[in-house]
Structures are given as structure tokens and as C-alpha cells.
Amino acid sequence: MADNPKVFSERQARFLLHLGQTVAPGVADLDKRGQKRFRMIIRLMLLRRSNMERLQVRLFLLVLRWLPAPVFFRPFERIPASAQTWILLRFENAPIKLLRAGFWGLKTLIFMGYYGQLAIAKKVKYDPDLRHGNELLLQEKAAQP
């Protein structure tokens, strides 16, 4: 499934998946189908948001990707894993509220994309109320034989 270009470009979607592997280690174990669901869940959540909010997410991804470049001479995904973790921790605890809030929003999207998959929810024994706020899990559960 190609992502809607209004939400993410292919490169942004790959970068988001890379971030997901750092933020939620289980994302690294997802097969192609799980990765597709990861991206779809995030995409569907962002489609519910305004164009401005989607733009903010894309800009934040751009900042995260290129912020290390002046120091490491390469984008985020090509620097050592320890440096990636260090940078993400700095964003998570940044003294500037905008950076901290942006990181937490992105982290929430990543967790939603991972734990919002029915197979993962079952694996971690997440049993939400499917009547309110968990429409994607309900749809996925209804689609199962």
C-alpha cells in the first residue's frame, strides 16, 4: 500500500518506521504485513487531523532526521544507534516545550501504530473497551475469521 502523499512521502514513512524501531523495539520484529499495518494505523490517525497538524508532524520528522547532520555529516537513521538514542532522549526531556511535546506526540503515534495491531494487543494482553476510541482494533477483530 502506498501511503497517501498528503500524509507521508515514502521516505518519511520509512523514517517513521526506523524511529519506531528505536522507540518501540518490537517494531523491529514486525514482518512486512505488520509494518504495513503500523504505517496504515498512523496514517489513518493523521488523516483525522487537520492539514496543519499533519504538516507539523512532517516538519518534526524533518527536524529529527536532519538535526544530527551538522555533527555527524549524515541523517539520523545513518548515525550509530547509541547516538540516536541520545538524541531522542534529549528531545524527550527538552527544556523547550515545543520539542518535548512534538516528541511525545510522535512517540504516541509510534505506540499507536505498534500496539494498535490486534496481534500485538493480544500478545501484550491489552484488552481495551472496543466500544470507544478503539475503532481500528474493532475493525481488525471483526475482519478475523
Tab-separated table of C-alpha atoms in Angstrom:
chain	number	residue	atom	x	y	z
A	1	MET	CA	0.000	0.000	0.000
A	2	ALA	CA	1.421	3.339	-0.962
A	3	ASP	CA	0.934	5.969	1.673
A	4	ASN	CA	-1.196	8.900	0.794
A	5	PRO	CA	1.312	11.587	-0.215
A	6	LYS	CA	-0.748	14.126	1.729
A	7	VAL	CA	0.151	12.300	4.947
A	8	PHE	CA	3.686	11.000	4.359
A	9	SER	CA	6.056	10.571	1.482
A	10	GLU	CA	7.597	7.124	1.083
A	11	ARG	CA	10.856	8.417	2.596
A	12	GLN	CA	9.043	9.898	5.583
A	13	ALA	CA	7.149	6.643	6.103
A	14	ARG	CA	10.433	4.682	6.067
A	15	PHE	CA	11.975	7.157	8.515
A	16	LEU	CA	8.965	6.866	10.808
A	17	LEU	CA	9.346	3.077	10.745
A	18	HIS	CA	13.029	3.496	11.595
A	19	LEU	CA	12.121	5.760	14.522
A	20	GLY	CA	9.552	3.192	15.588
A	21	GLN	CA	12.269	0.543	15.779
A	22	THR	CA	14.207	2.784	18.160
A	23	VAL	CA	11.275	3.979	20.269
A	24	ALA	CA	9.322	0.701	20.460
A	25	PRO	CA	11.798	-2.161	19.953
A	26	GLY	CA	9.033	-4.606	18.980
A	27	VAL	CA	8.573	-2.665	15.759
A	28	ALA	CA	11.858	-4.157	14.542
A	29	ASP	CA	10.277	-7.630	14.698
A	30	LEU	CA	7.275	-6.740	12.551
A	31	ASP	CA	7.008	-8.583	9.262
A	32	LYS	CA	6.039	-6.752	6.059
A	33	ARG	CA	2.344	-7.072	6.881
A	34	GLY	CA	2.882	-5.711	10.393
A	35	GLN	CA	4.937	-2.832	9.022
A	36	LYS	CA	2.158	-2.072	6.579
A	37	ARG	CA	-0.374	-2.031	9.421
A	38	PHE	CA	1.953	0.146	11.508
A	39	ARG	CA	2.039	2.726	8.737
A	40	MET	CA	-1.676	2.407	7.997
A	41	ILE	CA	-2.731	2.967	11.621
A	42	ILE	CA	-0.577	6.090	11.878
A	43	ARG	CA	-1.787	7.292	8.511
A	44	LEU	CA	-5.444	6.811	9.489
A	45	MET	CA	-4.898	8.658	12.753
A	46	LEU	CA	-3.262	11.574	10.962
A	47	LEU	CA	-5.998	11.705	8.329
A	48	ARG	CA	-8.356	12.578	11.188
A	49	ARG	CA	-6.216	15.601	12.000
A	50	SER	CA	-6.096	18.949	10.292
A	51	ASN	CA	-3.718	19.736	7.444
A	52	MET	CA	-1.775	21.961	9.831
A	53	GLU	CA	-1.291	19.149	12.357
A	54	ARG	CA	-0.150	16.775	9.610
A	55	LEU	CA	2.263	19.428	8.413
A	56	GLN	CA	3.621	19.788	11.961
A	57	VAL	CA	4.285	16.041	12.134
A	58	ARG	CA	6.072	16.095	8.776
A	59	LEU	CA	8.161	19.103	9.844
A	60	PHE	CA	9.057	17.434	13.128
A	61	LEU	CA	10.177	14.324	11.247
A	62	LEU	CA	12.308	16.541	9.011
A	63	VAL	CA	13.927	18.218	12.036
A	64	LEU	CA	14.584	14.879	13.739
A	65	ARG	CA	16.072	13.409	10.580
A	66	TRP	CA	18.448	16.265	9.780
A	67	LEU	CA	19.316	17.708	13.200
A	68	PRO	CA	22.315	15.355	13.631
A	69	ALA	CA	23.704	16.212	10.168
A	70	PRO	CA	25.896	19.187	11.230
A	71	VAL	CA	27.650	16.960	13.790
A	72	PHE	CA	27.631	13.521	12.144
A	73	PHE	CA	27.537	14.578	8.466
A	74	ARG	CA	24.654	12.190	7.829
A	75	PRO	CA	20.941	11.914	8.615
A	76	PHE	CA	19.577	10.422	11.820
A	77	GLU	CA	18.999	6.897	10.518
A	78	ARG	CA	22.644	6.566	9.438
A	79	ILE	CA	24.280	7.548	12.733
A	80	PRO	CA	25.206	4.989	15.430
A	81	ALA	CA	22.308	3.588	17.464
A	82	SER	CA	23.758	4.965	20.710
A	83	ALA	CA	23.783	8.481	19.219
A	84	GLN	CA	20.202	8.015	18.010
A	85	THR	CA	19.090	7.049	21.494
A	86	TRP	CA	20.969	10.013	22.982
A	87	ILE	CA	19.272	12.437	20.581
A	88	LEU	CA	15.809	11.000	21.227
A	89	LEU	CA	16.340	11.275	24.972
A	90	ARG	CA	17.300	14.936	24.523
A	91	PHE	CA	14.069	15.546	22.617
A	92	GLU	CA	12.039	13.649	25.196
A	93	ASN	CA	13.426	15.789	28.024
A	94	ALA	CA	13.984	19.018	26.092
A	95	PRO	CA	13.628	22.254	28.094
A	96	ILE	CA	11.680	23.723	25.150
A	97	LYS	CA	8.079	22.600	25.457
A	98	LEU	CA	7.512	22.554	21.683
A	99	LEU	CA	10.282	19.978	21.137
A	100	ARG	CA	9.177	17.888	24.113
A	101	ALA	CA	5.522	17.957	23.009
A	102	GLY	CA	6.475	17.135	19.419
A	103	PHE	CA	8.484	14.141	20.524
A	104	TRP	CA	5.732	12.878	22.815
A	105	GLY	CA	3.195	13.244	20.005
A	106	LEU	CA	5.417	11.296	17.655
A	107	LYS	CA	6.057	8.661	20.310
A	108	THR	CA	2.303	8.330	20.829
A	109	LEU	CA	1.798	7.776	17.095
A	110	ILE	CA	4.505	5.104	17.086
A	111	PHE	CA	2.976	3.309	20.073
A	112	MET	CA	-0.441	3.552	18.440
A	113	GLY	CA	0.930	2.079	15.205
A	114	TYR	CA	2.523	-0.805	17.084
A	115	TYR	CA	0.206	-1.596	19.993
A	116	GLY	CA	-2.868	-0.759	17.902
A	117	GLN	CA	-2.405	-4.003	15.965
A	118	LEU	CA	-4.675	-6.758	17.188
A	119	ALA	CA	-1.925	-9.406	17.202
A	120	ILE	CA	0.332	-7.169	19.303
A	121	ALA	CA	-2.537	-6.181	21.611
A	122	LYS	CA	-3.212	-9.873	22.272
A	123	LYS	CA	0.498	-10.552	22.751
A	124	VAL	CA	0.806	-7.905	25.491
A	125	LYS	CA	-2.620	-8.851	26.894
A	126	TYR	CA	-4.115	-5.459	26.047
A	127	ASP	CA	-7.870	-5.878	26.252
A	128	PRO	CA	-9.412	-2.468	25.620
A	129	ASP	CA	-13.026	-1.480	25.622
A	130	LEU	CA	-13.749	-1.769	21.906
A	131	ARG	CA	-16.790	0.476	22.060
A	132	HIS	CA	-14.995	3.788	22.496
A	133	GLY	CA	-11.795	5.056	20.880
A	134	ASN	CA	-10.523	1.734	19.567
A	135	GLU	CA	-12.321	1.527	16.252
A	136	LEU	CA	-9.280	0.182	14.410
A	137	LEU	CA	-8.932	-2.775	16.774
A	138	LEU	CA	-12.655	-3.416	16.484
A	139	GLN	CA	-12.451	-3.367	12.666
A	140	GLU	CA	-9.480	-5.706	12.679
A	141	LYS	CA	-11.183	-8.059	15.138
A	142	ALA	CA	-14.355	-8.117	13.003
A	143	ALA	CA	-12.295	-8.942	9.900
A	144	GLN	CA	-10.786	-12.059	11.520
A	145	PRO	CA	-12.419	-15.409	10.750
